[in-house]
C-alpha atoms as a printed R data frame, in Angstrom:
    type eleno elety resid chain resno      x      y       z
1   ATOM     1    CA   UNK     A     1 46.570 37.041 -23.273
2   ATOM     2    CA   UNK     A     2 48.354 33.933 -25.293
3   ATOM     3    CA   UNK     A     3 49.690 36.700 -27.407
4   ATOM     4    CA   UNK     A     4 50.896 38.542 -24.675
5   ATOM     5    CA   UNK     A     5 52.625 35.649 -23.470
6   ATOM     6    CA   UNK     A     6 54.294 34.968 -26.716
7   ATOM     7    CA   UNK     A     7 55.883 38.026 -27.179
8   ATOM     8    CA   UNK     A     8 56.916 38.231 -23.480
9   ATOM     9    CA   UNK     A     9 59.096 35.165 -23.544
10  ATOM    10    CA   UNK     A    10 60.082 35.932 -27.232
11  ATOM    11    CA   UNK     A    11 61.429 39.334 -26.595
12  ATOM    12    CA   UNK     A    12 62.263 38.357 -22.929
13  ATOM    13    CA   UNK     A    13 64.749 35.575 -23.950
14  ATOM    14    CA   UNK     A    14 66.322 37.624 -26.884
15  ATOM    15    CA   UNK     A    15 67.006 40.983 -24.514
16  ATOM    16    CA   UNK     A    16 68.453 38.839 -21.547
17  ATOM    17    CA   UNK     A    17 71.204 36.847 -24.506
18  ATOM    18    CA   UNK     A    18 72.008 40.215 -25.680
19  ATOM    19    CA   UNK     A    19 72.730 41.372 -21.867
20  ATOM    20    CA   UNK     A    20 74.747 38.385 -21.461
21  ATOM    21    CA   UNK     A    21 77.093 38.639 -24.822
22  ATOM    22    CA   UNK     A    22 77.519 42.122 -24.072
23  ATOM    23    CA   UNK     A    23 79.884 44.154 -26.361
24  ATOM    24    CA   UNK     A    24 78.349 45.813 -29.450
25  ATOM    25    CA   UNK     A    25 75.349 43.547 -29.934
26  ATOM    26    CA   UNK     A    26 73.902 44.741 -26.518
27  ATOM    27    CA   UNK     A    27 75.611 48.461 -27.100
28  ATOM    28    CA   UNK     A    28 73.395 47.861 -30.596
29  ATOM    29    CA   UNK     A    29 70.338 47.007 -28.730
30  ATOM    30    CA   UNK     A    30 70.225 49.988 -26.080
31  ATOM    31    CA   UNK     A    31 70.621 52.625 -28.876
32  ATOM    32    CA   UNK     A    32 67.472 51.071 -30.646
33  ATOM    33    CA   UNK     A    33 65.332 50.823 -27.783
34  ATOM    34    CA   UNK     A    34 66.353 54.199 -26.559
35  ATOM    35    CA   UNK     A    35 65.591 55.522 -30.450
36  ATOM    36    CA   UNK     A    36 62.098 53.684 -30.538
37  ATOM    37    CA   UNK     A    37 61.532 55.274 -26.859
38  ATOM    38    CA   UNK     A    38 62.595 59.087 -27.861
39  ATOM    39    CA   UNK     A    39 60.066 58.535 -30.966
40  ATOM    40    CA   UNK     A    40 57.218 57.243 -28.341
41  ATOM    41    CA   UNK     A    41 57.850 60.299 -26.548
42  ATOM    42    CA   UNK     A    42 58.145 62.898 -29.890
43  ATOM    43    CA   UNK     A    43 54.663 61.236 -30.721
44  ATOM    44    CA   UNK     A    44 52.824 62.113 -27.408
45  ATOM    45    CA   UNK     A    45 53.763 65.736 -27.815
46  ATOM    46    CA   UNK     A    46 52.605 65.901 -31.234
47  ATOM    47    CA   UNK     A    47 56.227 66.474 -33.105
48  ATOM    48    CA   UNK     A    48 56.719 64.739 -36.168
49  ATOM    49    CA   UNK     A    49 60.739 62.884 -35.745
50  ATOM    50    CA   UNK     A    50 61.284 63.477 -39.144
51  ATOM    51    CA   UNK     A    51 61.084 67.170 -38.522
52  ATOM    52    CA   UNK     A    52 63.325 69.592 -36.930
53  ATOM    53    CA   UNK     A    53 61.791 69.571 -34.068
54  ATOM    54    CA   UNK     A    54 62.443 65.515 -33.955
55  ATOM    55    CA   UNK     A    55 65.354 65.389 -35.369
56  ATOM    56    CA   UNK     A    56 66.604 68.285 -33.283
57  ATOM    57    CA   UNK     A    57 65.541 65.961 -30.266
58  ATOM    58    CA   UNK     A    58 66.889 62.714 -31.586
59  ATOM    59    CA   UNK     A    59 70.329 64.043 -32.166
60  ATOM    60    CA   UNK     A    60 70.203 65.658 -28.408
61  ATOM    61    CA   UNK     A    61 69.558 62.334 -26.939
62  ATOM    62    CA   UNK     A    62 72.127 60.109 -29.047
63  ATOM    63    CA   UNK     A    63 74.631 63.005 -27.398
64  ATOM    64    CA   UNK     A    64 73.792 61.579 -24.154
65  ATOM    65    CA   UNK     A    65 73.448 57.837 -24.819
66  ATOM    66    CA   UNK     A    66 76.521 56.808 -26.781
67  ATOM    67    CA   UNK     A    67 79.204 55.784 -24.596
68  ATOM    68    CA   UNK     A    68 82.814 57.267 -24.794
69  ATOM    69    CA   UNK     A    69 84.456 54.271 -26.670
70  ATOM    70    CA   UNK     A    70 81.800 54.757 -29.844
71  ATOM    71    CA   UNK     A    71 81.858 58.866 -30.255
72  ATOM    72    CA   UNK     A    72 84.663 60.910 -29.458
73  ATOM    73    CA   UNK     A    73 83.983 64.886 -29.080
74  ATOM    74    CA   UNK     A    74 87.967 66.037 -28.909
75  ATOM    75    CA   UNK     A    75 87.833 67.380 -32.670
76  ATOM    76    CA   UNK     A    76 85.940 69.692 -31.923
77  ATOM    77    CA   UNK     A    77 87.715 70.632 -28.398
78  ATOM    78    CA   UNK     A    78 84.579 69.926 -26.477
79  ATOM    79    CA   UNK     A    79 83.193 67.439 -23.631
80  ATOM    80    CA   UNK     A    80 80.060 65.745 -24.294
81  ATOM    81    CA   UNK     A    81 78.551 68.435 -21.730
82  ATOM    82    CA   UNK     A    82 79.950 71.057 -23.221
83  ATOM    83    CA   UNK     A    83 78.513 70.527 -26.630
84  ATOM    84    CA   UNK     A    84 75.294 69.563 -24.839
85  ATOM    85    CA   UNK     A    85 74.689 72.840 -23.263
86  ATOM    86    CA   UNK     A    86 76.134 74.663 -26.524
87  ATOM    87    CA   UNK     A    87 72.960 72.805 -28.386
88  ATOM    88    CA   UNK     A    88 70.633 74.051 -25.839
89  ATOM    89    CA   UNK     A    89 71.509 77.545 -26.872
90  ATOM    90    CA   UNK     A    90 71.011 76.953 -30.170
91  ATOM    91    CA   UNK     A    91 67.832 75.165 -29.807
92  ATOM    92    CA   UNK     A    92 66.312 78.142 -27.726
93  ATOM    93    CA   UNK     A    93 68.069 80.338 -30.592
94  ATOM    94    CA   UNK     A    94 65.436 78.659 -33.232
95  ATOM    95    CA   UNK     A    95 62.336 79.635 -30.996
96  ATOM    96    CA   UNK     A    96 63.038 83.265 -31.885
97  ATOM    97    CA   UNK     A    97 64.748 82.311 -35.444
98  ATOM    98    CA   UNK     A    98 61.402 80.829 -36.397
99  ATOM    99    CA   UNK     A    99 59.024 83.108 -34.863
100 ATOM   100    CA   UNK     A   100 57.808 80.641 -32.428
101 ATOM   101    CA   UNK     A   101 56.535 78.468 -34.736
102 ATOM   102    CA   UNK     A   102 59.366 76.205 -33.052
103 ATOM   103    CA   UNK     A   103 57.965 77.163 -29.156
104 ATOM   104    CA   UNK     A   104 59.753 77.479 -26.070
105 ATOM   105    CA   UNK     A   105 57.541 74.724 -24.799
106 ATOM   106    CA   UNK     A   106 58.590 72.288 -27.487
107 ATOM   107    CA   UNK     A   107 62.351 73.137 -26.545
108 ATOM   108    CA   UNK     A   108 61.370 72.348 -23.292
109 ATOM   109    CA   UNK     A   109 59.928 69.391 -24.100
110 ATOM   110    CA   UNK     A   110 62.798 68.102 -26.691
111 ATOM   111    CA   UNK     A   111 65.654 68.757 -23.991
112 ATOM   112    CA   UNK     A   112 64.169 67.341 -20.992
113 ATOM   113    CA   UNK     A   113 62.913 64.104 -23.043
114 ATOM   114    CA   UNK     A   114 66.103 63.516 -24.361
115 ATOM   115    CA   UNK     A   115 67.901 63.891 -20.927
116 ATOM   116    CA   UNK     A   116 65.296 61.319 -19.283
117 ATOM   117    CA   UNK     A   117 65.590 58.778 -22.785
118 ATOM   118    CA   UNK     A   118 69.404 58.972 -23.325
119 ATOM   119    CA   UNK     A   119 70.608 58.965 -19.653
120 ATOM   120    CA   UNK     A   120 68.517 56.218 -18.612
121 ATOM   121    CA   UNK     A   121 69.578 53.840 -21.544
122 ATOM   122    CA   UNK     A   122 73.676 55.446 -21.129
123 ATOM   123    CA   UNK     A   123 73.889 54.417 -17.375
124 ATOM   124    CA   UNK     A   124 72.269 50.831 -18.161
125 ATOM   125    CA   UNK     A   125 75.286 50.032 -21.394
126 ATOM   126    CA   UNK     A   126 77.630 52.252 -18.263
127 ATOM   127    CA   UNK     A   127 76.625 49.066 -15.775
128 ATOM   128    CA   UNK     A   128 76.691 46.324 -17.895
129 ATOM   129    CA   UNK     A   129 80.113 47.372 -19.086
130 ATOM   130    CA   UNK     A   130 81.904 47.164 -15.515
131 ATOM   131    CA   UNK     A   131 83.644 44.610 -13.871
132 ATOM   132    CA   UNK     A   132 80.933 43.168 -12.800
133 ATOM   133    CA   UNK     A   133 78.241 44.642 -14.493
134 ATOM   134    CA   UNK     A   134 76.974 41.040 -15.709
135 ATOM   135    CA   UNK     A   135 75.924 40.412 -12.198
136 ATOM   136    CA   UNK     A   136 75.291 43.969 -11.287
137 ATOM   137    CA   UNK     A   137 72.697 44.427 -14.201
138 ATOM   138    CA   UNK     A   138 70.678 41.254 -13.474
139 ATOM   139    CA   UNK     A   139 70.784 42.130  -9.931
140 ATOM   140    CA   UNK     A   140 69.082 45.742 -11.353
141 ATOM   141    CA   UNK     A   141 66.783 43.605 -13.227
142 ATOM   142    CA   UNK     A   142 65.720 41.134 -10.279
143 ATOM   143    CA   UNK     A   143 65.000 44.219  -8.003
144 ATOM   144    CA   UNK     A   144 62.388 45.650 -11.079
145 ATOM   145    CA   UNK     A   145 60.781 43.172 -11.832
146 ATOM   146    CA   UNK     A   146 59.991 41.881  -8.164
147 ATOM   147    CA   UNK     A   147 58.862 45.386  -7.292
148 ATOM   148    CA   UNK     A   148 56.536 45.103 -10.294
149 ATOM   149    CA   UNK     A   149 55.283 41.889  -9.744
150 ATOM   150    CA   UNK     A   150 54.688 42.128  -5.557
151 ATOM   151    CA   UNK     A   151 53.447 45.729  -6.301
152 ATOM   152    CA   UNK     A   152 51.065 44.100  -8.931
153 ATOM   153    CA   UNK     A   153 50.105 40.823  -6.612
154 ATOM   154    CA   UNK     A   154 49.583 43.213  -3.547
155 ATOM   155    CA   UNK     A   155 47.970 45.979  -5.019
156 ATOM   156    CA   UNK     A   156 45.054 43.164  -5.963
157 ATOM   157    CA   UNK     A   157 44.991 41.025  -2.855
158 ATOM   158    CA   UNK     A   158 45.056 44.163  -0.170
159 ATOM   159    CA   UNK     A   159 44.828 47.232  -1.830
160 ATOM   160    CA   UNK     A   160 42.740 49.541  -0.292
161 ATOM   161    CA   UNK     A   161 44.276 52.980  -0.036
162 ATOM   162    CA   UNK     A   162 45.460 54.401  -3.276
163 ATOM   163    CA   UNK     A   163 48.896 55.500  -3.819
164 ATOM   164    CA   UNK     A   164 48.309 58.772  -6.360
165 ATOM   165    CA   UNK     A   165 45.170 58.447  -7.998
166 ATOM   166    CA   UNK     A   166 45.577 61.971  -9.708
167 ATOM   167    CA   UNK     A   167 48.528 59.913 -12.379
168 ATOM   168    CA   UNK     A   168 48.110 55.975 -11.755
169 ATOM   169    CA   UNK     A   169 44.014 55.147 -10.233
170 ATOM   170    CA   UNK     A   170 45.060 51.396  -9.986
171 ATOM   171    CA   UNK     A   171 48.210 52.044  -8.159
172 ATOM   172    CA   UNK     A   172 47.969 51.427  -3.789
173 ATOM   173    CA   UNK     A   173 50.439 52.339  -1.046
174 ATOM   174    CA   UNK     A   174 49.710 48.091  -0.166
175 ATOM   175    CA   UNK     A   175 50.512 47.419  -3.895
176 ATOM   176    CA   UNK     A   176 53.953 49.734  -3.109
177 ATOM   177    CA   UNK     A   177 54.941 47.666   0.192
178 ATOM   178    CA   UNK     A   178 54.605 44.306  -1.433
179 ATOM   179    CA   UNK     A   179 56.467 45.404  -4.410
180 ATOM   180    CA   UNK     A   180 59.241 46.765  -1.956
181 ATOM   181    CA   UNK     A   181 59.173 43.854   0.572
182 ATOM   182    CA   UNK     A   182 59.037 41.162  -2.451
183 ATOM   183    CA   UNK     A   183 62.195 43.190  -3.838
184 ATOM   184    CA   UNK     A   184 64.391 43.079  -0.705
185 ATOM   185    CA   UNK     A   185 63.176 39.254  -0.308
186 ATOM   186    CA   UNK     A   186 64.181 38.243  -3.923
187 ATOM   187    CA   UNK     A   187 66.931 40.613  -3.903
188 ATOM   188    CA   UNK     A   188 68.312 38.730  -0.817
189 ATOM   189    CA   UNK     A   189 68.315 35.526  -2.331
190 ATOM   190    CA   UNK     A   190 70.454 36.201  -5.403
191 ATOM   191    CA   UNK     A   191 72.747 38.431  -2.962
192 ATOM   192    CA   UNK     A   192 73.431 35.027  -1.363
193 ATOM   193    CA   UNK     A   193 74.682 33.401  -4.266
194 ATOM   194    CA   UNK     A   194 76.271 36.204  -6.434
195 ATOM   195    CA   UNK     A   195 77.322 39.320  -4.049
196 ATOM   196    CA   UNK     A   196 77.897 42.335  -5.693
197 ATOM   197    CA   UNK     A   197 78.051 44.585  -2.691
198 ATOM   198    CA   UNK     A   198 80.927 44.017  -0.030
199 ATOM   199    CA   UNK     A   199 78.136 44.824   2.970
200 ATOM   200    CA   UNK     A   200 74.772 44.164   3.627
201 ATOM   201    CA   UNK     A   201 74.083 47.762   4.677
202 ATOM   202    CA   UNK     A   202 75.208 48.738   1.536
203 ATOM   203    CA   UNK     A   203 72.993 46.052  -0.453
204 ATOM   204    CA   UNK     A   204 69.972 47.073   1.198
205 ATOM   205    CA   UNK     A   205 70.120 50.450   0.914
206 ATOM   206    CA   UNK     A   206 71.007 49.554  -2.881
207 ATOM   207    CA   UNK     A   207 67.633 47.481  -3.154
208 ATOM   208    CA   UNK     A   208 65.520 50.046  -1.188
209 ATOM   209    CA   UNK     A   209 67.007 52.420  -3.677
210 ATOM   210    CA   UNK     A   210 66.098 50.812  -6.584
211 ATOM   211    CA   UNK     A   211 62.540 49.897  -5.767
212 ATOM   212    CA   UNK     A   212 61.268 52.951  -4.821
213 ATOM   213    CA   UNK     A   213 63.159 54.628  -7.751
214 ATOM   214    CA   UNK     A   214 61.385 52.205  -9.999
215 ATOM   215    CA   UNK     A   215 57.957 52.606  -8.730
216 ATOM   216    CA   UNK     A   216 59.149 56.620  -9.062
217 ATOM   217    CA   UNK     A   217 59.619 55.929 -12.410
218 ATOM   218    CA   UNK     A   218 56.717 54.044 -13.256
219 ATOM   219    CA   UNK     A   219 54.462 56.808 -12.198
220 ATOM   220    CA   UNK     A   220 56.694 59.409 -14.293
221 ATOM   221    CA   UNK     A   221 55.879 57.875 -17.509
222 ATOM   222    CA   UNK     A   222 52.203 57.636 -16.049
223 ATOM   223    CA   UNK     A   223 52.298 61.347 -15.373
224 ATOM   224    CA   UNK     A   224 53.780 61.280 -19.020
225 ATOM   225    CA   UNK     A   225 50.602 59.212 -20.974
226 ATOM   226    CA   UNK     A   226 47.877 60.862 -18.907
227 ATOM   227    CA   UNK     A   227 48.996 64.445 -19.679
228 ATOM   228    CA   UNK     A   228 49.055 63.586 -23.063
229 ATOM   229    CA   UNK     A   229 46.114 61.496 -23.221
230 ATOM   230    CA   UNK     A   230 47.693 58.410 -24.410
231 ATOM   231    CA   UNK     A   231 47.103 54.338 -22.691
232 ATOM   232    CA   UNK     A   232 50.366 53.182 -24.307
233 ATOM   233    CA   UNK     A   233 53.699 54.932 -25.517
234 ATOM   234    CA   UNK     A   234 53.298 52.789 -28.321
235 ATOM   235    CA   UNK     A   235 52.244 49.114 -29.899
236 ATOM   236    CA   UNK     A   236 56.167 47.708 -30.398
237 ATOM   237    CA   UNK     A   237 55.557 44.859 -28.299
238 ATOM   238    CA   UNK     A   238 51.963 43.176 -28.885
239 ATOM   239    CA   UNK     A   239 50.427 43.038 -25.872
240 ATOM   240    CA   UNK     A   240 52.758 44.766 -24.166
241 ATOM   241    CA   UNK     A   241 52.841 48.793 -25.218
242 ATOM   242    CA   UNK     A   242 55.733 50.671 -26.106
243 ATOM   243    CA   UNK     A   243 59.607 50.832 -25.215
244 ATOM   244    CA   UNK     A   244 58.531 53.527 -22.227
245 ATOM   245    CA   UNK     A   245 56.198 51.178 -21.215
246 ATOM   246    CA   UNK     A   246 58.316 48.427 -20.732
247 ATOM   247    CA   UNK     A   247 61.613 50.543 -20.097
248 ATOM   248    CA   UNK     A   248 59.939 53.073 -17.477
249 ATOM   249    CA   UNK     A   249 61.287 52.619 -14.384
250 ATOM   250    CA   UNK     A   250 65.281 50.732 -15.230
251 ATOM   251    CA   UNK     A   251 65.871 53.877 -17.050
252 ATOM   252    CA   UNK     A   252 64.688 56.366 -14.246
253 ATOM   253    CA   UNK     A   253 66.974 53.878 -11.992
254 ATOM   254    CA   UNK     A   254 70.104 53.780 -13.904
255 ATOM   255    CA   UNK     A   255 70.882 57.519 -13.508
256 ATOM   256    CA   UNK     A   256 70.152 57.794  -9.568
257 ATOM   257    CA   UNK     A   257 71.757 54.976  -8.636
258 ATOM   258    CA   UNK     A   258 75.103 55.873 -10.937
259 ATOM   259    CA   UNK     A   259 74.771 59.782  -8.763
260 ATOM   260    CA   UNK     A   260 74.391 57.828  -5.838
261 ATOM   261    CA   UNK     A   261 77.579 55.883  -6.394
262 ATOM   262    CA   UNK     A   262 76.830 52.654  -6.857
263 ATOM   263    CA   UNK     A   263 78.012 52.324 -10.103
């Protein structure tokens, strides 16, 4: 526990300074955890990231994570989505170029991890690179991690019926409420002082959004570790698990809430 504590506040304090300087420090920082969390993932499936397989997958989801103003695709006469779906071609090209020794399954596997790895991480630099994406990302931040702790607080004091035992046994539908409720509570509060929506309709459908998202997304990457027989992505952060673990339901928010437009 006092080591879990430790490295909590440690790598607590040194991801919020990095949110709040911004610029290519933080840019720095997103790429790395999103690297470390598309290696997590690689791992559970089995495929080496040194291999072509990993690499294959690495390079897929840097495509999607870098933002505009650090890669440039116009040499080549091709959007970022363009050269995307040109890749996927060429991936499913190797499955029959290497007599399935590279499977359809692993292509599978390598495109859709890289989508949920490198979006996720793009849309958080995308928000915290706005106007007012300082306020906008703690906001984002607030909403998490009061849905985490009231889901966590409720779940023990009045949990009874359980949410979806099949991927998460510990998680309750009470657990979910609290989380939500403690989210639009908190979330209310820090709308008082720094607004970041011009309504309060807007606000709390923003907050609603993001809470349930994030619980959405902390069962995904519980789907993710109990197909693949894994407790943790991984043992970055002592105590704590991996990146996925920690990252799990900001980067399954970032995305929806950017298609939603509220970014």
């Amino acid at each position: 526990m006092k080591q879990r504590i430790i490295t909590g506040v440690i790598a607590g304090a040194a991801f919020i300074t990095l949110i709040v300087i911004g610029s290519l420090p933080f840019a720095l920082l997103m790429i790395a955890l999103a690297t470390i969390a598309m290696h997590e993932l690689l791992k559970m499936k089995r495929i080496t990231p040194l291999s072509v397989k990993g690499l294959s997958g690495m390079v897929f989801m840097w495509l999607l994570l870098l933002p505009e103003n650090m890669v440039s695709f116009h040499w080549i006469h091709l959007e970022r989505l363009e050269l995307f779906l040109l890749l996927i071609i060429v991936l499913l090209a190797l499955t029959v170029i290497t007599k399935n020794k590279f499977t359809f399954d692993e292509a599978g596997f390598v495109i859709l991890a890289s989508a949920y790895v490198g979006l996720g991480f793009h849309y958080f630099m995308y928000a915290r690179f706005l106007e007012n994406g300082l306020a906008m990302i703690f906001f984002i931040l607030i909403l998490v991690w009061a849905t985490d702790s009231g889901a966590y607080f409720a779940g023990r004091s009045f949990g009874k019926h359980k949410l979806w035992p099949e991927i998460s046994p510990k998680k309750t539908i009470e657990g979910s409420l609290g989380g939500t409720l403690l989210a639009l509570i908190i979330g209310g509060v820090y709308t008082l002082f720094i607004p970041v929506f011009a309504s309060w309709s807007i606000t709390l459908l923003f907050m609603l959004v993001v809470s349930l998202t994030g619980q959405l997304g902390d069962l995904v990457e519980s789907a993710f570790k109990r197909h693949y027989a894994v407790k943790d992505s991984g043992q970055v952060l002592p105590g704590h698990g991996g990146i996925l673990d920690r990252f799990d339901s900001l980067i399954f928010v970032m995305p929806v809430i950017y298609l939603l437009g509220f970014l």
